[in-house]
Short mmCIF file of C-alpha atoms in Angstrom, two decimals:
data_model
loop_
_atom_site.label_atom_id
_atom_site.label_comp_id
_atom_site.label_asym_id
_atom_site.label_seq_id
_atom_site.Cartn_x
_atom_site.Cartn_y
_atom_site.Cartn_z
CA MET A 1 0.00 0.00 0.00
CA PRO A 2 1.51 3.38 -0.99
CA VAL A 3 2.21 5.98 1.68
CA ILE A 4 2.41 9.56 0.38
CA SER A 5 3.21 12.96 1.84
CA ALA A 6 1.80 15.06 -1.02
CA PRO A 7 -1.55 14.56 -2.82
CA GLN A 8 0.16 14.57 -6.23
CA GLY A 9 2.22 11.59 -5.07
CA PHE A 10 -0.56 9.10 -5.86
CA ASN A 11 -2.05 8.22 -9.22
CA GLU A 12 -3.66 4.89 -10.10
CA ASP A 13 -2.14 4.10 -13.50
CA ASP A 14 -3.18 0.49 -14.09
CA LEU A 15 -6.98 0.37 -13.83
CA TYR A 16 -8.97 -0.64 -16.93
CA VAL A 17 -12.64 -1.39 -17.52
CA ASP A 18 -13.63 -4.02 -20.08
CA LEU A 19 -16.52 -2.31 -21.89
CA GLU A 20 -17.52 -5.13 -24.22
CA SER A 21 -20.69 -5.92 -22.27
CA VAL A 22 -21.65 -2.23 -22.32
CA VAL A 23 -20.85 -1.09 -25.86
CA GLY A 24 -20.96 -4.41 -27.71
CA ARG A 25 -17.34 -4.14 -28.89
CA SER A 26 -14.03 -5.23 -27.41
CA LEU A 27 -12.75 -2.02 -25.82
CA PHE A 28 -10.63 -1.47 -22.71
CA LEU A 29 -11.05 1.87 -20.95
CA LYS A 30 -8.01 3.20 -19.09
CA CYS A 31 -9.40 5.04 -16.05
CA GLU A 32 -7.37 8.14 -15.20
CA GLY A 33 -9.66 9.70 -12.61
CA PHE A 34 -8.51 7.84 -9.51
CA ASN A 35 -6.23 10.38 -7.88
CA PHE A 36 -6.75 13.34 -5.57
CA ALA A 37 -7.34 15.69 -8.49
CA GLY A 38 -9.88 13.38 -10.09
CA SER A 39 -8.53 13.46 -13.64
CA ILE A 40 -5.63 12.77 -15.98
CA LYS A 41 -4.70 16.46 -15.73
CA LEU A 42 -2.82 15.75 -12.50
CA LYS A 43 0.02 14.28 -14.56
CA ALA A 44 0.45 17.35 -16.76
CA ALA A 45 0.03 19.73 -13.83
CA ALA A 46 2.72 18.02 -11.75
CA GLU A 47 5.13 17.81 -14.71
CA MET A 48 4.68 21.49 -15.65
CA VAL A 49 5.09 22.74 -12.08
CA GLU A 50 8.20 20.63 -11.50
CA ALA A 51 9.73 21.81 -14.80
CA ALA A 52 9.04 25.46 -13.92
CA GLU A 53 10.69 24.96 -10.53
CA ARG A 54 13.74 23.28 -12.07
CA ASP A 55 14.09 26.11 -14.59
CA GLY A 56 13.85 28.75 -11.88
CA VAL A 57 10.71 30.26 -13.41
CA LEU A 58 8.61 29.32 -10.40
CA ARG A 59 10.04 30.53 -7.09
CA PRO A 60 8.80 31.17 -3.54
CA GLY A 61 6.34 34.05 -3.75
CA SER A 62 5.33 33.29 -7.35
CA VAL A 63 1.64 33.24 -8.23
CA LEU A 64 0.57 30.51 -10.63
CA VAL A 65 -1.86 31.54 -13.37
CA GLU A 66 -3.49 29.18 -15.85
CA SER A 67 -6.41 28.97 -18.25
CA SER A 68 -8.52 25.85 -17.73
CA SER A 69 -11.99 24.54 -18.49
CA GLY A 70 -11.87 22.78 -15.15
CA ASN A 71 -9.82 19.65 -14.57
CA LEU A 72 -6.35 21.20 -14.92
CA GLY A 73 -7.50 24.01 -12.66
CA VAL A 74 -8.39 21.51 -9.96
CA ALA A 75 -5.05 19.72 -10.33
CA LEU A 76 -3.09 22.96 -10.11
CA SER A 77 -5.19 24.12 -7.16
CA MET A 78 -4.27 20.96 -5.29
CA ILE A 79 -0.57 21.20 -6.11
CA ALA A 80 -0.43 24.93 -5.34
CA ALA A 81 -2.06 24.36 -1.97
CA ASN A 82 0.43 21.61 -1.15
CA LYS A 83 3.46 23.63 -2.23
CA GLY A 84 2.38 26.95 -0.79
CA TYR A 85 1.77 28.88 -4.02
CA ARG A 86 -1.16 31.13 -4.76
CA PHE A 87 -3.09 30.09 -7.84
CA ILE A 88 -5.47 31.97 -10.13
CA CYS A 89 -7.54 29.85 -12.50
CA VAL A 90 -9.01 31.68 -15.49
CA THR A 91 -12.04 29.78 -16.73
CA ASP A 92 -15.36 30.65 -18.36
CA SER A 93 -19.07 30.29 -17.74
CA ARG A 94 -19.19 26.73 -19.10
CA CYS A 95 -17.05 25.46 -16.21
CA ASN A 96 -19.06 23.19 -13.92
CA LEU A 97 -20.17 24.85 -10.67
CA SER A 98 -18.86 21.95 -8.58
CA THR A 99 -15.45 22.33 -10.24
CA ARG A 100 -15.30 26.06 -9.44
CA ARG A 101 -16.26 25.37 -5.82
CA LEU A 102 -13.63 22.68 -5.53
CA MET A 103 -10.90 25.03 -6.73
CA GLU A 104 -12.05 27.68 -4.27
CA ALA A 105 -12.15 25.12 -1.44
CA LEU A 106 -8.47 24.43 -2.17
CA GLY A 107 -7.70 28.12 -1.74
CA SER A 108 -7.53 29.21 -5.39
CA GLN A 109 -9.01 32.32 -6.96
CA VAL A 110 -11.31 31.65 -9.93
CA HIS A 111 -11.74 34.32 -12.60
CA ILE A 112 -14.76 33.58 -14.79
CA ILE A 113 -14.86 34.95 -18.34
CA THR A 114 -18.44 35.57 -19.41
CA GLU A 115 -17.99 36.99 -22.93
CA PRO A 116 -16.20 35.07 -25.70
CA ASP A 117 -13.76 36.68 -28.11
CA PRO A 118 -15.51 37.24 -31.49
CA ASP A 119 -12.87 35.19 -33.32
CA SER A 120 -11.25 32.82 -30.83
CA GLY A 121 -14.18 32.25 -28.47
CA TYR A 122 -13.92 31.78 -24.73
CA LEU A 123 -10.39 30.41 -24.96
CA GLY A 124 -9.14 33.53 -26.69
CA ALA A 125 -10.86 35.69 -24.09
CA ARG A 126 -9.31 33.66 -21.27
CA ILE A 127 -5.83 34.01 -22.73
CA SER A 128 -6.30 37.76 -23.19
CA HIS A 129 -7.26 38.00 -19.52
CA ILE A 130 -4.08 36.12 -18.56
CA HIS A 131 -1.92 38.50 -20.59
CA ALA A 132 -3.50 41.41 -18.71
CA LEU A 133 -2.71 39.72 -15.39
CA LEU A 134 0.90 39.06 -16.39
CA ALA A 135 1.35 42.72 -17.33
CA SER A 136 0.01 43.82 -13.95
CA ASP A 137 2.36 41.88 -11.62
CA ASP A 138 5.73 40.26 -12.30
CA ARG A 139 5.08 37.62 -9.63
CA TYR A 140 2.54 35.93 -11.93
CA VAL A 141 3.76 32.80 -13.74
CA TRP A 142 1.73 31.34 -16.60
CA LEU A 143 2.52 27.67 -17.20
CA ASN A 144 0.64 27.81 -20.54
CA GLN A 145 -0.61 24.26 -20.92
CA TYR A 146 -1.32 24.92 -24.60
CA SER A 147 2.33 25.15 -25.66
CA ASN A 148 4.21 23.73 -22.66
CA GLU A 149 6.15 20.64 -23.75
CA ALA A 150 6.01 19.27 -20.21
CA ASN A 151 2.30 18.72 -20.94
CA TRP A 152 2.93 15.96 -23.51
CA LYS A 153 6.13 14.74 -21.84
CA ALA A 154 4.11 13.78 -18.75
CA HIS A 155 2.19 11.22 -20.82
CA HIS A 156 5.25 10.09 -22.75
CA ARG A 157 6.78 9.26 -19.36
CA THR A 158 3.75 7.74 -17.59
CA THR A 159 0.50 7.14 -19.48
CA ALA A 160 1.83 5.54 -22.66
CA PRO A 161 4.35 3.21 -20.94
CA ALA A 162 1.60 2.01 -18.60
CA ILE A 163 -0.60 1.11 -21.59
CA ALA A 164 2.31 -0.57 -23.38
CA ARG A 165 3.05 -2.74 -20.35
CA GLN A 166 -0.56 -3.85 -19.98
CA PHE A 167 -1.25 -4.37 -23.71
CA PRO A 168 1.90 -5.53 -25.52
CA ASN A 169 -0.20 -6.39 -28.61
CA LEU A 170 -2.14 -3.12 -28.74
CA ASP A 171 -3.62 -2.37 -32.17
CA VAL A 172 -5.48 0.92 -31.72
CA LEU A 173 -5.47 3.66 -29.10
CA PHE A 174 -8.26 6.25 -28.80
CA VAL A 175 -7.24 9.53 -27.19
CA GLY A 176 -9.38 12.63 -26.65
CA ALA A 177 -8.00 15.85 -28.11
CA GLY A 178 -7.99 19.00 -25.99
CA THR A 179 -4.63 20.70 -25.65
CA THR A 180 -3.42 17.42 -27.29
CA GLY A 181 -0.88 16.85 -24.50
CA THR A 182 -2.12 13.32 -23.82
CA LEU A 183 -2.50 12.62 -27.53
CA MET A 184 1.00 13.79 -28.46
CA GLY A 185 2.69 12.13 -25.49
CA CYS A 186 1.16 8.75 -26.26
CA ALA A 187 1.58 9.02 -30.03
CA ARG A 188 5.23 10.02 -29.74
CA TYR A 189 5.93 7.19 -27.31
CA PHE A 190 4.64 4.46 -29.62
CA ARG A 191 6.26 6.06 -32.69
CA ASP A 192 9.60 6.36 -30.88
CA ARG A 193 9.50 2.65 -30.10
CA ARG A 194 8.32 1.67 -33.58
CA ARG A 195 5.19 0.07 -32.18
CA PRO A 196 2.56 -0.35 -34.94
CA VAL A 197 -0.25 1.19 -32.89
CA ARG A 198 -2.96 3.09 -34.77
CA ILE A 199 -3.53 6.44 -33.01
CA VAL A 200 -7.10 7.71 -33.31
CA ALA A 201 -7.78 11.20 -32.01
CA VAL A 202 -11.29 11.86 -30.73
CA ASP A 203 -12.48 15.46 -30.95
CA SER A 204 -15.76 17.29 -30.39
CA VAL A 205 -17.85 18.62 -33.25
CA GLY A 206 -17.37 22.40 -33.17
CA SER A 207 -13.67 22.17 -32.33
CA VAL A 208 -11.23 23.65 -34.85
CA SER A 209 -8.21 21.54 -33.79
CA PHE A 210 -8.14 19.46 -36.97
CA GLY A 211 -9.40 22.08 -39.39
CA THR A 212 -13.15 21.60 -39.01
CA PRO A 213 -15.55 24.56 -38.59
CA GLN A 214 -15.99 26.21 -35.21
CA GLY A 215 -19.32 25.59 -33.51
CA ARG A 216 -21.08 25.65 -30.16
CA ARG A 217 -19.54 23.44 -27.50
CA MET A 218 -21.10 23.34 -24.04
CA ILE A 219 -19.33 20.38 -22.43
CA PRO A 220 -15.90 21.39 -21.09
CA GLY A 221 -12.83 19.27 -21.61
CA LEU A 222 -12.16 18.30 -25.21
CA GLY A 223 -11.95 20.54 -28.25
CA MET A 224 -10.31 23.91 -28.92
CA ASN A 225 -11.25 27.24 -30.48
CA ILE A 226 -7.69 27.67 -31.76
CA ARG A 227 -5.35 25.14 -33.30
CA PRO A 228 -3.41 23.46 -30.44
CA PRO A 229 0.24 24.57 -30.58
CA LEU A 230 1.35 21.13 -29.34
CA LEU A 231 -0.43 19.26 -32.13
CA ASP A 232 1.63 17.51 -34.79
CA GLU A 233 -0.83 15.73 -37.07
CA SER A 234 1.88 13.53 -38.55
CA TYR A 235 1.61 11.41 -35.38
CA VAL A 236 -2.16 10.93 -35.76
CA ASP A 237 -3.56 8.21 -38.02
CA GLU A 238 -7.24 9.16 -37.89
CA VAL A 239 -9.57 11.71 -36.33
CA VAL A 240 -13.12 11.00 -35.15
CA HIS A 241 -15.50 13.87 -34.36
CA VAL A 242 -18.34 13.34 -31.88
CA GLU A 243 -21.53 15.35 -31.48
CA GLU A 244 -22.21 16.48 -27.91
CA ALA A 245 -25.56 14.69 -27.97
CA ASP A 246 -23.67 11.44 -28.57
CA THR A 247 -21.34 12.33 -25.68
CA ILE A 248 -24.35 12.61 -23.38
CA ARG A 249 -25.85 9.35 -24.59
CA ALA A 250 -22.55 7.55 -23.98
CA CYS A 251 -22.26 8.96 -20.45
CA HIS A 252 -25.80 7.91 -19.55
CA ARG A 253 -25.41 4.44 -21.00
CA LEU A 254 -22.24 3.90 -18.99
CA ALA A 255 -23.97 5.23 -15.86
CA ARG A 256 -26.78 2.72 -16.32
CA ARG A 257 -24.16 0.02 -15.95
CA GLY A 258 -22.72 1.61 -12.81
CA PHE A 259 -19.85 3.56 -14.39
CA LEU A 260 -20.15 7.30 -13.79
CA PHE A 261 -17.70 9.05 -16.10
CA GLY A 262 -17.25 12.65 -17.20
CA GLY A 263 -18.05 14.35 -20.48
CA SER A 264 -14.57 13.90 -21.93
CA THR A 265 -14.79 10.18 -21.30
CA GLY A 266 -18.25 10.01 -22.89
CA THR A 267 -16.86 11.65 -26.01
CA VAL A 268 -13.93 9.24 -26.25
CA VAL A 269 -16.12 6.16 -25.67
CA SER A 270 -18.66 7.30 -28.26
CA GLY A 271 -15.95 7.99 -30.84
CA ALA A 272 -14.17 4.72 -30.14
CA THR A 273 -17.38 2.69 -30.35
CA ASN A 274 -18.37 4.22 -33.68
CA TRP A 275 -14.88 3.66 -35.11
CA LEU A 276 -14.88 0.03 -34.01
CA ALA A 277 -18.33 -0.49 -35.55
CA GLU A 278 -16.95 0.73 -38.89
CA HIS A 279 -13.85 -1.49 -38.58
CA ASP A 280 -15.57 -4.74 -37.73
CA ASP A 281 -12.63 -6.84 -36.57
CA ASP A 282 -13.06 -8.95 -33.45
CA ASP A 283 -9.31 -9.54 -33.22
CA LEU A 284 -8.41 -5.88 -32.61
CA THR A 285 -6.98 -4.99 -29.23
CA ALA A 286 -8.35 -1.51 -28.54
CA VAL A 287 -7.80 0.86 -25.62
CA ALA A 288 -9.45 4.22 -24.96
CA ILE A 289 -8.28 6.72 -22.36
CA ALA A 290 -10.91 7.96 -19.88
CA PRO A 291 -9.67 11.35 -18.61
CA ASP A 292 -12.16 11.89 -15.80
CA LEU A 293 -15.00 10.69 -13.58
CA GLY A 294 -18.56 11.95 -13.53
CA GLU A 295 -19.20 13.58 -10.17
CA ARG A 296 -18.37 17.07 -11.47
CA TYR A 297 -20.96 16.71 -14.24
CA LEU A 298 -23.98 16.02 -12.03
CA ASP A 299 -25.37 19.52 -12.69
CA THR A 300 -24.81 19.32 -16.45
CA VAL A 301 -24.45 16.05 -18.35
CA TYR A 302 -26.45 14.12 -15.73
CA GLN A 303 -29.04 16.86 -15.06
CA SER A 304 -32.15 16.33 -17.18
CA ASN A 305 -33.21 20.00 -17.39
CA TRP A 306 -29.73 21.07 -18.56
CA VAL A 307 -29.64 18.30 -21.15
CA HIS A 308 -33.16 18.96 -22.46
CA ASP A 309 -32.68 22.74 -22.65
CA LEU A 310 -29.52 22.43 -24.76
CA TYR A 311 -30.06 19.27 -26.81
CA GLY A 312 -33.81 18.65 -26.85
CA GLU A 313 -36.12 16.46 -24.82
CA ASP A 314 -35.58 13.37 -26.97
CA VAL A 315 -31.78 13.29 -26.83
CA LEU A 316 -31.79 10.36 -24.41
CA ALA A 317 -34.93 8.78 -25.83
CA ALA A 318 -33.05 8.40 -29.13
CA ARG A 319 -30.61 6.16 -27.32
CA GLU A 320 -33.41 3.93 -26.12
CA ARG A 321 -34.93 3.68 -29.61
CA ALA A 322 -31.55 2.68 -31.04
CA ALA A 323 -31.11 -0.02 -28.41
CA VAL A 324 -34.59 -1.44 -29.06
CA SER A 325 -34.12 -1.43 -32.84
CA GLY A 326 -30.71 -3.07 -32.61
CA GLY A 327 -28.81 -0.01 -33.76
CA SER A 328 -25.53 1.29 -32.43
CA PRO A 329 -25.85 1.48 -28.63
CA LEU A 330 -24.12 4.84 -28.31
CA ARG A 331 -25.43 6.83 -31.24
#
């Protein structure tokens, strides 16, 4: 049993769920939410903070500043509290209320952006707010998860090797695309070792990361309003885009089997299931990465009024009709 002295010292890296009985396809889900931050973002947060300390950028008295839709903000709040730094998280009105309260409970300040930039959306507005903060006080240190190489290196060092150990014959890996830190870290790892693993990026419809048109996105986590600076598409074999309604259906179907996952995980599972249905090969060994758990989405993805107001009253009924008719269980 591990004994730790800092909350970032523990991360369960070897837990998988066999989803075949849930989605009707052979698919193993790597669960990244079992740590004190509740998501895969703990890895990137710890790596970026440690790199900034080693480089002398982050010193006693520094104030951490970061833009986050939620999960990275929680991870940095936890680490900042443990290390004695102040932390300001710049988020926007789509951030889950429970996530904002959690960051505040850990002692962080939360700045909420309510108006998107006309061209670059909420993300652009958040980054503009950070630049204004940096200009106002030289104690502020922006880790900049969007272009910080420690973001992808965290997964090159931890996430990908853990998958490789567990699945030596892995054929396809599904990774959600946000900042693309997880995606690039895993893709680079398998490419570096000449492992013939097909890397499938899963993105949200409305995200511009892979050159598709910008659109409304209400579920925080995956997707970007600007092209991710860390992204190198030469490492990605395919891209699957998922409608948010399908994300919600996937989350609810998993919950009905006792697995409460977050919106990012619902998107990845939906994308992976649809890809596997189109590549009907029972011999494929497939793994998908689940970035988070579902407790922080109880007021959104799992709240019927929120779902019906944004996606229509039949968004979940469509799932039931598909199941009855023998159609795809997650579409």
